[in-house]
Coordinates of C-alpha atoms and ligand atoms in Angstrom, one line a residue:
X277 CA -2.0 -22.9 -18.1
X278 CA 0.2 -22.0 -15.3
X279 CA -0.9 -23.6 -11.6
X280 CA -0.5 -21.8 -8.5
X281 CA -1.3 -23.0 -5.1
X282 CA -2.0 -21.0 -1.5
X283 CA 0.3 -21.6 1.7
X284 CA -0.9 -22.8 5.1
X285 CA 0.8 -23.8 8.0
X286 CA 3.5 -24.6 5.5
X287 CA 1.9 -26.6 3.4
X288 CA 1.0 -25.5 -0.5
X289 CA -2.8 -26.9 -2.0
X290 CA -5.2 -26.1 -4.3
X291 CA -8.3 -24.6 -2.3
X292 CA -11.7 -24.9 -2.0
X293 CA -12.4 -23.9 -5.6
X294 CA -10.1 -22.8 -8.9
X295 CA -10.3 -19.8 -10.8
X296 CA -8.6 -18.0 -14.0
X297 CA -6.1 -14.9 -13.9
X298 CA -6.2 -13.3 -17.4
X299 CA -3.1 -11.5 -18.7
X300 CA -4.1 -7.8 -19.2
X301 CA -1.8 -7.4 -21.7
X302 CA -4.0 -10.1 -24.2
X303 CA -6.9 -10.2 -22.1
X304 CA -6.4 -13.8 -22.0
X305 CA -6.9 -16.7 -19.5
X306 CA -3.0 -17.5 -18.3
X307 CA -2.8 -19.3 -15.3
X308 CA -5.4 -21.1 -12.6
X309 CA -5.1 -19.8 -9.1
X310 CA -6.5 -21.3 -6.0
X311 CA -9.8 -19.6 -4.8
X312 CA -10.3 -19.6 -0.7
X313 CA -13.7 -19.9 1.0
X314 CA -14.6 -20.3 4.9
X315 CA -12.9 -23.8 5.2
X316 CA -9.7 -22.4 3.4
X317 CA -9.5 -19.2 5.4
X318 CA -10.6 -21.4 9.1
X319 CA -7.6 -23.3 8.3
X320 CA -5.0 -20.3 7.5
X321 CA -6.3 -18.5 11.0
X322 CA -6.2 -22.1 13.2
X323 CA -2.3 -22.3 11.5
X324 CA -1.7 -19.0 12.3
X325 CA -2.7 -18.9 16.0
X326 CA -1.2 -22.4 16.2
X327 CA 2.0 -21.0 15.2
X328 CA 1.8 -17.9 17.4
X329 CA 1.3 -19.9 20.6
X330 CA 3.6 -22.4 19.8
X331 CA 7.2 -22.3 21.3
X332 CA 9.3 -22.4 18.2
X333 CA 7.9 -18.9 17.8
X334 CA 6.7 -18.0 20.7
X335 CA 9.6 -19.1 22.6
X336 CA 12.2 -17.7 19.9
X337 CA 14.6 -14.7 20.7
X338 CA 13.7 -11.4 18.9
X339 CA 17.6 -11.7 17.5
X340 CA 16.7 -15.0 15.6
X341 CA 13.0 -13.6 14.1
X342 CA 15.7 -10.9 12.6
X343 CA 17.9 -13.6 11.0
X344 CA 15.2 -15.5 9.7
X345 CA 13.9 -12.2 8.2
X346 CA 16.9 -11.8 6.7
X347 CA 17.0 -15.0 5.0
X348 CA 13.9 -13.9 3.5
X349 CA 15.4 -11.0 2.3
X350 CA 18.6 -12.4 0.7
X351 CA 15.9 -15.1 -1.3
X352 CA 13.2 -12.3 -2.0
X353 CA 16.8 -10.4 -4.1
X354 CA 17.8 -13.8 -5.2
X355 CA 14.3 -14.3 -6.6
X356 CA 13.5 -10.9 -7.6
X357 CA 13.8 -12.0 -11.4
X358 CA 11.3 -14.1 -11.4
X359 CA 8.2 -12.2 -8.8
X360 CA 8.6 -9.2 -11.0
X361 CA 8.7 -11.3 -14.3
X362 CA 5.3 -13.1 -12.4
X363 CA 3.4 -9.4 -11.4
X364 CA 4.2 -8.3 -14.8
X365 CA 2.2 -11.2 -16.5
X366 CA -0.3 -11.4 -13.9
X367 CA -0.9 -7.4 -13.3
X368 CA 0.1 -5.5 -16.9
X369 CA 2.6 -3.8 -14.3
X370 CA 5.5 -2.7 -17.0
X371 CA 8.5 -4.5 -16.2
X372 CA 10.8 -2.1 -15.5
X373 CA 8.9 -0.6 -12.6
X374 CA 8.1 -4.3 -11.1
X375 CA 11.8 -4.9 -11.4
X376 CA 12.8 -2.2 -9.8
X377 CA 10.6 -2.1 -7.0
X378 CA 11.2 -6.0 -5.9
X379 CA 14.6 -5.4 -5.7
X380 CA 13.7 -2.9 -3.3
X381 CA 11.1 -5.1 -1.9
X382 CA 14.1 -7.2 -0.3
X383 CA 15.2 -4.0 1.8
X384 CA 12.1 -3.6 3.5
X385 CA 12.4 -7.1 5.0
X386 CA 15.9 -6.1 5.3
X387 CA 14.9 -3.3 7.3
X388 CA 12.4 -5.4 9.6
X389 CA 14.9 -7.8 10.2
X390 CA 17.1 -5.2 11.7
X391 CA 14.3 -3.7 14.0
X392 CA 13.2 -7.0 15.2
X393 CA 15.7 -7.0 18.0
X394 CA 15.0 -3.1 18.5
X395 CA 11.5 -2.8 20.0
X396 CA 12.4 -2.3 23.6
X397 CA 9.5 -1.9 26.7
X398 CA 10.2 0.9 29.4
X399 CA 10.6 1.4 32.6
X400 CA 8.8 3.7 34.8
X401 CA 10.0 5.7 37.5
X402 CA 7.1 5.2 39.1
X403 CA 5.2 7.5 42.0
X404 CA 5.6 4.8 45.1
X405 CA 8.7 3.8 46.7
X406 CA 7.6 0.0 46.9
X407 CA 7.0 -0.8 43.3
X408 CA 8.8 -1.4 40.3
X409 CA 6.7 -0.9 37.3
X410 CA 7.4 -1.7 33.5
X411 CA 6.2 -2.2 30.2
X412 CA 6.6 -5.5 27.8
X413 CA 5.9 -4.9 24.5
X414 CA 4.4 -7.9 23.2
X415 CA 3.0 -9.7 19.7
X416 CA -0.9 -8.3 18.7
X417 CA -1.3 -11.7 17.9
X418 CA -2.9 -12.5 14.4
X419 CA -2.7 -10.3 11.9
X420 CA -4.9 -10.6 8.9
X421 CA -3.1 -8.4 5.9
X422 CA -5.1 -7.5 2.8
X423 CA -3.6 -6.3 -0.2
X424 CA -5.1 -4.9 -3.4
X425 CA -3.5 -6.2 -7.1
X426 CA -0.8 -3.2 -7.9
X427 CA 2.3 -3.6 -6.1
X428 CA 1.2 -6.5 -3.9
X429 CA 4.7 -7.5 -3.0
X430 CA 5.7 -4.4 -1.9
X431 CA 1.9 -3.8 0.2
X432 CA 3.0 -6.9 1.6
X433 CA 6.4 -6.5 2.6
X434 CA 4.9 -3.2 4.8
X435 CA 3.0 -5.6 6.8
X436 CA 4.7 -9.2 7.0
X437 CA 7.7 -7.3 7.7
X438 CA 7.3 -5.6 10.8
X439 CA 4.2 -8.1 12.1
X440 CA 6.8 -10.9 11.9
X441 CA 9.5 -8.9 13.2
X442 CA 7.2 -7.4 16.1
X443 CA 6.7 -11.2 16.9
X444 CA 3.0 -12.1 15.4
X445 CA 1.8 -14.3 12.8
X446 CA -0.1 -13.3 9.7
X447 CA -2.7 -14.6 7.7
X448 CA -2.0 -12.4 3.7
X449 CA -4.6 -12.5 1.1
X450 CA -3.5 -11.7 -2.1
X451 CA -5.7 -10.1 -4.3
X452 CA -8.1 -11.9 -6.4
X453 CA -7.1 -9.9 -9.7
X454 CA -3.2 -10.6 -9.9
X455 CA -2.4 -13.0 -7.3
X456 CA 0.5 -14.5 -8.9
X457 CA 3.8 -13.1 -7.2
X458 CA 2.3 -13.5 -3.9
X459 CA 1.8 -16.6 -4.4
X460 CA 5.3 -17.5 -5.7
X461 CA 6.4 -15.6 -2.8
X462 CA 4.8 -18.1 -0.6
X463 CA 6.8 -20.5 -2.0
X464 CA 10.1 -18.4 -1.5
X465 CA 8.9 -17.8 2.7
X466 CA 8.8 -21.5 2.7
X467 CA 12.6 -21.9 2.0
X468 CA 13.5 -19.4 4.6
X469 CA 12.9 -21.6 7.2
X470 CA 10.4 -20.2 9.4
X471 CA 8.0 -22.6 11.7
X472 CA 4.9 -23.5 9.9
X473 CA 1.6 -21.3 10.1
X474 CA 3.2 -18.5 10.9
X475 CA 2.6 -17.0 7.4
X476 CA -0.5 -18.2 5.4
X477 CA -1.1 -17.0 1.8
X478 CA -4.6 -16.9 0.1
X479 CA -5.9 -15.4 -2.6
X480 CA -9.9 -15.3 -3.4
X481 CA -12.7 -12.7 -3.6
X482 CA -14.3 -10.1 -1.4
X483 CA -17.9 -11.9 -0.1
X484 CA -15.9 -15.5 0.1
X485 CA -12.5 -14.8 1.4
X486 CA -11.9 -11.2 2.4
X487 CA -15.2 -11.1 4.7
X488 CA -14.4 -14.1 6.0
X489 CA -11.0 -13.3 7.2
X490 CA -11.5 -9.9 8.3
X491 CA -14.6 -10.5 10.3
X492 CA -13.1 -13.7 11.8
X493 CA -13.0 -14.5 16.0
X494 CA -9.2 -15.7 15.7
X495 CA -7.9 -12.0 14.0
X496 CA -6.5 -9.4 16.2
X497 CA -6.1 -6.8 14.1
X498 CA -6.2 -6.2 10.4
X499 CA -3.8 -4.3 8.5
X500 CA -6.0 -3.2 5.0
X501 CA -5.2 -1.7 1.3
X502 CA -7.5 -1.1 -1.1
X503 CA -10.1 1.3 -1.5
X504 CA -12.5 3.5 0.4
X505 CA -15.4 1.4 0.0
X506 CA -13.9 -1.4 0.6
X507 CA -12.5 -0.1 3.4
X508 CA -15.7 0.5 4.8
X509 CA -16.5 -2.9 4.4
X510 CA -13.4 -4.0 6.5
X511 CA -13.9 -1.5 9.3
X512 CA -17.8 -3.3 9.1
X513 CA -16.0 -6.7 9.3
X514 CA -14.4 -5.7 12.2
X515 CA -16.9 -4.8 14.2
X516 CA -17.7 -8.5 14.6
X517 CA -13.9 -9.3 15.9
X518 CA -13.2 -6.3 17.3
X519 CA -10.1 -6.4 16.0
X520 CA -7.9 -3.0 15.5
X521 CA -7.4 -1.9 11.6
X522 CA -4.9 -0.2 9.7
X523 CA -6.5 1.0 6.8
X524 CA -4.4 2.3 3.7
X525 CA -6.6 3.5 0.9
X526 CA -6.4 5.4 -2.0
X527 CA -6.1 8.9 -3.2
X528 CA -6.8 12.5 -5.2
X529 CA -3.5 13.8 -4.8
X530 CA -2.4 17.9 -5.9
X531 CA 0.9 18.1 -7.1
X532 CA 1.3 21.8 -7.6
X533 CA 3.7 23.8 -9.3
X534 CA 5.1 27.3 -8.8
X535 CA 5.7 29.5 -11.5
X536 CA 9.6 29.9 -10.7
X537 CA 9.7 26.0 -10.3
X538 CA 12.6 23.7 -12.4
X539 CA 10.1 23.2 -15.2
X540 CA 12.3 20.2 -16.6
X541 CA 12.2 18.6 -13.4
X542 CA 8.6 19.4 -12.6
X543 CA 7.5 17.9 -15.8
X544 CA 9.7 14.8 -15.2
X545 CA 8.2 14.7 -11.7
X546 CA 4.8 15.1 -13.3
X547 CA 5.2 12.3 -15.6
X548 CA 6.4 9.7 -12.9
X549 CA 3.1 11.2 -10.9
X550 CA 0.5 10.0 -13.1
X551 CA 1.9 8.3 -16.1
X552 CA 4.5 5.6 -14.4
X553 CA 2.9 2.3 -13.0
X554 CA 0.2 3.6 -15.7
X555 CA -1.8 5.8 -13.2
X556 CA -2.3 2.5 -11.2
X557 CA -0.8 4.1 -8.2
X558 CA -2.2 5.1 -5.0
X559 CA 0.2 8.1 -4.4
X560 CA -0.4 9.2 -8.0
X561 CA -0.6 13.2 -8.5
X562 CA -3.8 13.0 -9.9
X563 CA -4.5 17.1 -9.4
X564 CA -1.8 19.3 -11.4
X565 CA -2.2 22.8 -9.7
X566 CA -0.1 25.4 -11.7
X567 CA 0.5 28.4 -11.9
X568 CA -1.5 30.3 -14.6
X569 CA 1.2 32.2 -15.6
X570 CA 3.4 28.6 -16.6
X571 CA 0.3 27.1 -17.3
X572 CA -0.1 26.6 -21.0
X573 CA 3.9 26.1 -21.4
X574 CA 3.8 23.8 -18.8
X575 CA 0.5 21.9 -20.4
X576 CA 2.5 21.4 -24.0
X577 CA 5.6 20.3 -22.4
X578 CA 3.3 17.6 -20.5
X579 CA 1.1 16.6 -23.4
X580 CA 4.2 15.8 -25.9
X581 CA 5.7 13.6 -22.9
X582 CA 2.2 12.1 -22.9
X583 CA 2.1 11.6 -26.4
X584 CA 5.7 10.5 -26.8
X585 CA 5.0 7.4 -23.9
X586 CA 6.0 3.8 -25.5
X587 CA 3.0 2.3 -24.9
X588 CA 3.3 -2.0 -25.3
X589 CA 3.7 -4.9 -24.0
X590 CA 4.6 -4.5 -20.1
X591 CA 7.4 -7.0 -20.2
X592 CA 9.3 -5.3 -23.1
X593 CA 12.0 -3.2 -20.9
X594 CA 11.6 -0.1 -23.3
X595 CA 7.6 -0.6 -22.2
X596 CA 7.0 2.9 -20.4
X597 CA 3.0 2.6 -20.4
X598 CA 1.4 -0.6 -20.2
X599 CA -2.1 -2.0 -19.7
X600 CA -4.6 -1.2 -17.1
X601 CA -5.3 -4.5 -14.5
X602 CA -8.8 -5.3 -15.6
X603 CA -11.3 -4.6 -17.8
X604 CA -13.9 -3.2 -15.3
X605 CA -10.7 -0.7 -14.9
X606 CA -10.9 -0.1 -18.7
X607 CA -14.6 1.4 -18.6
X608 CA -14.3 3.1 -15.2
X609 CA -11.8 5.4 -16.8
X610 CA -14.4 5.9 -19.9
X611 CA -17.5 6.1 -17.8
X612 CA -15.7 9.1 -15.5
X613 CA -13.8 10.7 -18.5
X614 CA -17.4 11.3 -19.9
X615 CA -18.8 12.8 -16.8
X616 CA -15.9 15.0 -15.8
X617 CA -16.5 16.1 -20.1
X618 CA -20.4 17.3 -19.6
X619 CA -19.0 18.9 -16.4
X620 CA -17.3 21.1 -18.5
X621 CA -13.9 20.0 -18.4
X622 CA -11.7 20.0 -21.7
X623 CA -10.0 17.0 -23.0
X624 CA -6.1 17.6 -23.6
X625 CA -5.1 14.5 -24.8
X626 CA -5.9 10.7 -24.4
X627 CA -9.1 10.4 -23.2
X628 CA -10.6 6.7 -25.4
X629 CA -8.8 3.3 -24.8
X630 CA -6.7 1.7 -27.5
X631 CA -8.0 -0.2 -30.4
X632 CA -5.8 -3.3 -29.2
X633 CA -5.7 -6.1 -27.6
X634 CA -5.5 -6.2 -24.0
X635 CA -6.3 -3.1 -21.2
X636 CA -5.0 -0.6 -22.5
X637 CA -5.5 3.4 -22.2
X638 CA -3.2 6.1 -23.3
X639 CA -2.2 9.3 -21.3
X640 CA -4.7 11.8 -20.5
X641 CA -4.7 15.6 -19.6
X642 CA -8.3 17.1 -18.7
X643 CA -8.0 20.5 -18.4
X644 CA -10.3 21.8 -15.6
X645 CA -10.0 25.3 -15.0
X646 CA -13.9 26.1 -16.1
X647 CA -15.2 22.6 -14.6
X648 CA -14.7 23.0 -10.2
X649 CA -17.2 20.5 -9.9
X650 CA -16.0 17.6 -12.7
X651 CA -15.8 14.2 -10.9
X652 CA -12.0 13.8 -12.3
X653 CA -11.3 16.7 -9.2
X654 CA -13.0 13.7 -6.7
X655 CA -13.0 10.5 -7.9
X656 CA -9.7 8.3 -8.2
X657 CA -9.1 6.9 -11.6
X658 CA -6.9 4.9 -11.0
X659 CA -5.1 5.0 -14.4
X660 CA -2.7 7.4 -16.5
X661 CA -5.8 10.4 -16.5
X662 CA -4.3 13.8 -15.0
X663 CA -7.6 16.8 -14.1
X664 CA -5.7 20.4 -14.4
X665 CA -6.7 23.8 -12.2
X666 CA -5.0 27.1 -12.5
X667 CA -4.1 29.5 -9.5
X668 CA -2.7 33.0 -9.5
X669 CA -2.3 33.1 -5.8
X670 CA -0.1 31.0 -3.2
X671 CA -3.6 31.0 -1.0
X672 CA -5.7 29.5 -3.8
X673 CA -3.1 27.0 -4.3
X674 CA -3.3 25.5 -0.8
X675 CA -7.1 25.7 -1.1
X676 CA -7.0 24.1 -4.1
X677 CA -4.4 21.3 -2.8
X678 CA -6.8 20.7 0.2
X679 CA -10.2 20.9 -1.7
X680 CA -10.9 16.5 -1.7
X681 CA -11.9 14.4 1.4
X682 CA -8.7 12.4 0.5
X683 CA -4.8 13.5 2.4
X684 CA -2.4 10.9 0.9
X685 CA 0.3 12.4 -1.0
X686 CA 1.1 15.8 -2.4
X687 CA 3.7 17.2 -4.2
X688 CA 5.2 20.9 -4.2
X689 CA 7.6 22.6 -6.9
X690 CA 8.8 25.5 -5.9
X691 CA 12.4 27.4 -5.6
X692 CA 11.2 29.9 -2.6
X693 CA 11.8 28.2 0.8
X694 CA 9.9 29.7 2.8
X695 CA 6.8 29.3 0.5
X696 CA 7.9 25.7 0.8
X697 CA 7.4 25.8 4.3
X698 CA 4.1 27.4 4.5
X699 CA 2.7 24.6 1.9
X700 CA 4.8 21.9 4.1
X701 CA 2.1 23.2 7.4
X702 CA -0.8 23.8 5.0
X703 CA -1.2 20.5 3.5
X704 CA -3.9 17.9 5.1
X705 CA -2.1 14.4 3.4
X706 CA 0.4 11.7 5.4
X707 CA 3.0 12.7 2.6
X708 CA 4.7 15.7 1.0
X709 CA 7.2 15.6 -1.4
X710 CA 9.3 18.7 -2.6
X711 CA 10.8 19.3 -5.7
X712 CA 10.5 15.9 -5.9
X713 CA 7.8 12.5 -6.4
X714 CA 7.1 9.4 -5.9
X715 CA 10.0 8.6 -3.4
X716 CA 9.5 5.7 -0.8
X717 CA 12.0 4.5 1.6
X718 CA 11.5 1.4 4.4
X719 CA 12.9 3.9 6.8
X720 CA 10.2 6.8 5.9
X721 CA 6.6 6.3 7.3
X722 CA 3.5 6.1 4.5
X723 CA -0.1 7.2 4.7
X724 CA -2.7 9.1 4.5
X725 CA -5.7 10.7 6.7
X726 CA -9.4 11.2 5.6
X727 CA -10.2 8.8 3.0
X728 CA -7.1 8.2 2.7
X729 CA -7.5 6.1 6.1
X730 CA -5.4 6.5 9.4
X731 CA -2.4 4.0 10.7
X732 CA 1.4 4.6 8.9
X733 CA 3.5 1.7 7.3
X734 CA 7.4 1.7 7.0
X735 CA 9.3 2.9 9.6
X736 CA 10.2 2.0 13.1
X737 CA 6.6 2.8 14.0
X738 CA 4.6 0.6 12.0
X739 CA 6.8 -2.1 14.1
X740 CA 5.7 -1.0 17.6
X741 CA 1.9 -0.7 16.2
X742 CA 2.5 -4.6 15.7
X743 CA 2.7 -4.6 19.6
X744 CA 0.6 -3.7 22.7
X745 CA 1.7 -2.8 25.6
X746 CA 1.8 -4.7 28.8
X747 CA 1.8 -2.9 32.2
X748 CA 3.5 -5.3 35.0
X749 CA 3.6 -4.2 38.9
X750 CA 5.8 -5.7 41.2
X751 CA 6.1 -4.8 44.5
X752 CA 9.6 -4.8 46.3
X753 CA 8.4 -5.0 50.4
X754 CA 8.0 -7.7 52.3
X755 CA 5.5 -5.5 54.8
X756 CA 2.1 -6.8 55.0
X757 CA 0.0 -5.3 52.1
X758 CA -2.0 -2.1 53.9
X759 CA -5.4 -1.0 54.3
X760 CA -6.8 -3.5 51.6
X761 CA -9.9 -1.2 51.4
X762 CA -8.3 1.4 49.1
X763 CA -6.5 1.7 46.4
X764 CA -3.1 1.9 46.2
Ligands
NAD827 P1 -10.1 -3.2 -3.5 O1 -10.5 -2.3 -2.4 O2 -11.1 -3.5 -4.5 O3 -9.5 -4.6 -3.0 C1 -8.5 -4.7 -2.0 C2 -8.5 -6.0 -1.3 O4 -9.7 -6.1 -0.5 C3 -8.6 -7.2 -2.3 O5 -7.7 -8.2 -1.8 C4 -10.0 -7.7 -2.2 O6 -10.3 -9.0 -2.5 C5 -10.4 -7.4 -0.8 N1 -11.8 -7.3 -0.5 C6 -12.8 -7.0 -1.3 N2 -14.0 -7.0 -0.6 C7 -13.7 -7.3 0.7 C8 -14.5 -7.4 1.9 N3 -15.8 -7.2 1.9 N4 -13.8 -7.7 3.0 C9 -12.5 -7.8 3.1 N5 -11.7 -7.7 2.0 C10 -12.3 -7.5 0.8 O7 -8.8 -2.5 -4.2 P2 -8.2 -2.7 -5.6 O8 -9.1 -2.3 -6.7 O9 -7.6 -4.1 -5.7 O10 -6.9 -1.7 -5.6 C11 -7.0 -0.4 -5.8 C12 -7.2 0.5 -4.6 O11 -6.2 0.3 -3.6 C13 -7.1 1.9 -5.0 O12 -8.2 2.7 -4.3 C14 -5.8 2.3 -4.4 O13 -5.6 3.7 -4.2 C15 -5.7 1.5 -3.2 N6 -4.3 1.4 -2.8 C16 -3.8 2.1 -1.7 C17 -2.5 2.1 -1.3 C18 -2.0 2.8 -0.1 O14 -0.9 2.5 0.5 N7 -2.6 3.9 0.4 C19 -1.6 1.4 -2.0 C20 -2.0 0.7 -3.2 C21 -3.4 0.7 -3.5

């Protein structure tokens, strides 16, 4: 079995306790990882505020925290082989999206390092002729970053990038199911030549390691993904620290098609929406709201694409659907299937997990129209299961689109611009794509509202909300202060 070991204040060992990553393409046991507990996370937050206060990078120019993230970003491409080869075995993520995404992975450092050297203070022209008053933008300090198990480099890379390049050090936990290319990314950080503690990698569970961290005195603001409940737990957590969170969470997403929309694209865009990254996606367009006059045309097209997916082995590069993370994931998708069924929706396609080895569960289309209140219209699956509603009017559309307590992502297809525009205004989510999905960019903020959670990653200002802002007043005369009994 394969051994992998956490990071702290630059040096790699074994943890408080060991515990087994299973491949989710077999199901079987592949590779020990080390499991952090109180001691292990006390140490990664003492190394990280050591680090923060300490000169080498304290003391160090904003210009060199850019080269040093741009080191990282040459070895991330240099390495990009072997993380994605690494979140394949460990996640069941198919190798042709983890290849592609690490690759891309590199820019967002790349990005970072460029900004790091950007984030200016202000001066203010202020209301008393004896005063010069500015604004230093300085480090939050610690930053604990959580990540769940899909796309863990990239979830990363949105929050060591700009912390580090904003000047503060960060404490990651990897998650507990997949840990694997965060963990050989540890290894990769360490070559880049940054001073020790000011990135700490850990992996463990929720109760042991997550609480721990979160809820800890020496964190200054945690920046979570994951899932509502979880969430909740965080925002809990933090009530003991009083640290500030970012919470990134999942969500119910319409993608909604118009009947005079480029049906081959719309399909295409459909497919990547639910299918790609096997559902396991949190901006995955979960809702298909068409058009009931395309609707049935539109259904086939989808359901032979669904049927046609190469399902297999995620690291075979003609792979287009592999296996679901975990098991628990497995049954989740069963367990709501069944619901959203005696709710009255129809089953399309898909809808039972493969009689194979390993996590996997084919394509599935529930068709919803007679079923408003089926849990597949609330719940996130996360996995390849698409829930269907018709419209006949642009009004029942957007009421449709906005009908969950989630506001991630959307998607509109549509050849009318102005109807584009109205739908652009009328969607609650962080994101909307037209006439196309799925598209992410380090230079384009992501996130949601509602329980989808609040703060934005990527972006110029997901570096600045790795600062606070410092309010200095000098005064310029050499008169005696006046009247010391009011204020000035
Ligand atoms: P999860 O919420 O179960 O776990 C996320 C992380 O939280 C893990 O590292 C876990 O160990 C940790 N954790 C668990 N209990 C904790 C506690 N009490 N205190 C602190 N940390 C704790 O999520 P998951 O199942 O691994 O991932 C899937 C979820 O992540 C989905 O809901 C998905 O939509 C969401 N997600 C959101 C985004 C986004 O950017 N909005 C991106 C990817 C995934």
């Amino acid at each position: 079995m394969q051994q992998f070991q956490q990071y702290i204040g630059g040096e790699f060992s074994d943890g408080s306790a060991r515990f087994e990553s299973r491949d989710p393409a077999t199901g079987t046991p592949w590779a020990m990882m080390p499991e952090a507990r109180a001691a292990d996370v006390e140490a990664a937050v003492a190394a990280a505020r050591a680090a923060f206060l300490a000169p080498e990078w304290a003391g160090m120019t904003a210009s060199a925290r850019g080269r040093l993230l741009a080191r990282l970003a040459d070895l991330i491409a240099e390495n990009a082989d072997t993380l994605a080869r690494l979140e394949t075995r460990d996640t069941g993520k198919i190798i042709r999206e983890t290849s592609a995404q690490i690759a891309y992975v590199a820019e967002y450092y790349r990005y970072y390092a460029g900004l790091a050297d950007k984030i200016e203070g202000a001066h203010l022209p202020i209301d008393k002729p004896d005063m010069e008053v500015w604004l230093r933008r300085e480090p939050l300090g610690v930053v604990a970053a959580v990540v769940p198990w899909n796309s863990q480099l990239f979830l990363a890379a949105v929050k060591v990038g700009p912390a580090l390049a904003a000047g503060c050090t960060v404490v990651l936990k990897a998650s507990e199911d997949g840990p694997a290319p965060l963990l050989e990314f540890a290894r990769i950080f360490d070559q880049a030549g940054f001073p020790p503690g000011v990135l700490n990698v850990l992996t463990g569970f929720g109760p042991d390691c997550g609480a721990v961290l979160t809820s800890h005195p020496g964190i200054d603001h945690v920046a979570f993904t994951g899932g509502p409940e979880t969430a909740r737990h965080v925002v809990r957590n933090s009530a003991e620290n009083l640290a500030s969170t970012s919470l990134e969470l999942g969500g119910k997403s319409p993608f909604i098609v118009f009947e005079d929309a480029d049906i081959d694209s719309a399909v295409n865009a459909q497919v990547s929406g639910i299918f790609a990254a096997t559902g396991q996606s949190c901006v995955a367009g979960s809702r298909l709201i068409i058009s009931n006059e395309i609707k049935d045309a539109f259904l086939q097209r989808l359901t032979e694409k669904a049927k046609s997916a190469r399902i297999g082995a995620p690291d075979l590069p003609e792979t287009e659907i592999g296996p679901l993370c975990t098991r628990a994931q497995l049954s989740r998708a069963e367990d709501l299937i069944a619901a959203s069924l005696s709710a009255g929706a129809q089953l399309v396609t898909g809808g039972q997990q493969l009689e194979r080895e390993g996590y996997f569960f084919p394509p599935t289309i529930l068709d919803c129209s007679d079923a408003a209140e089926a849990p597949c219209l609330r719940e996130e699956f996360f996995g390849p299961v698409l829930s269907v509603r018709g419209f006949d009017t642009e009004a029942e559309a957007l009421a449709l689109a906005n009908d969950t307590a989630h506001g991630l992502a959307s998607g509109v297809f549509t050849r009318d611009l102005t109807r584009a525009h109205r739908m652009i205004r009328g969607i609650r989510a962080g994101i909307v794509w037209v006439n196309t999905y799925r598209a992410v960019s380090p230079i384009a903020p992501f996130g949601g509202q509602g329980l989808s959670g609040h703060g934005r990653e990527g972006g110029l200002q997901a570096a600045l909300d790795y600062t606070r802002v410092k309010t200095v007043w000098l005064r310029t005369s050499d008169d005696p202060i006046p009247d010391p009994f009011v204020m000035r």
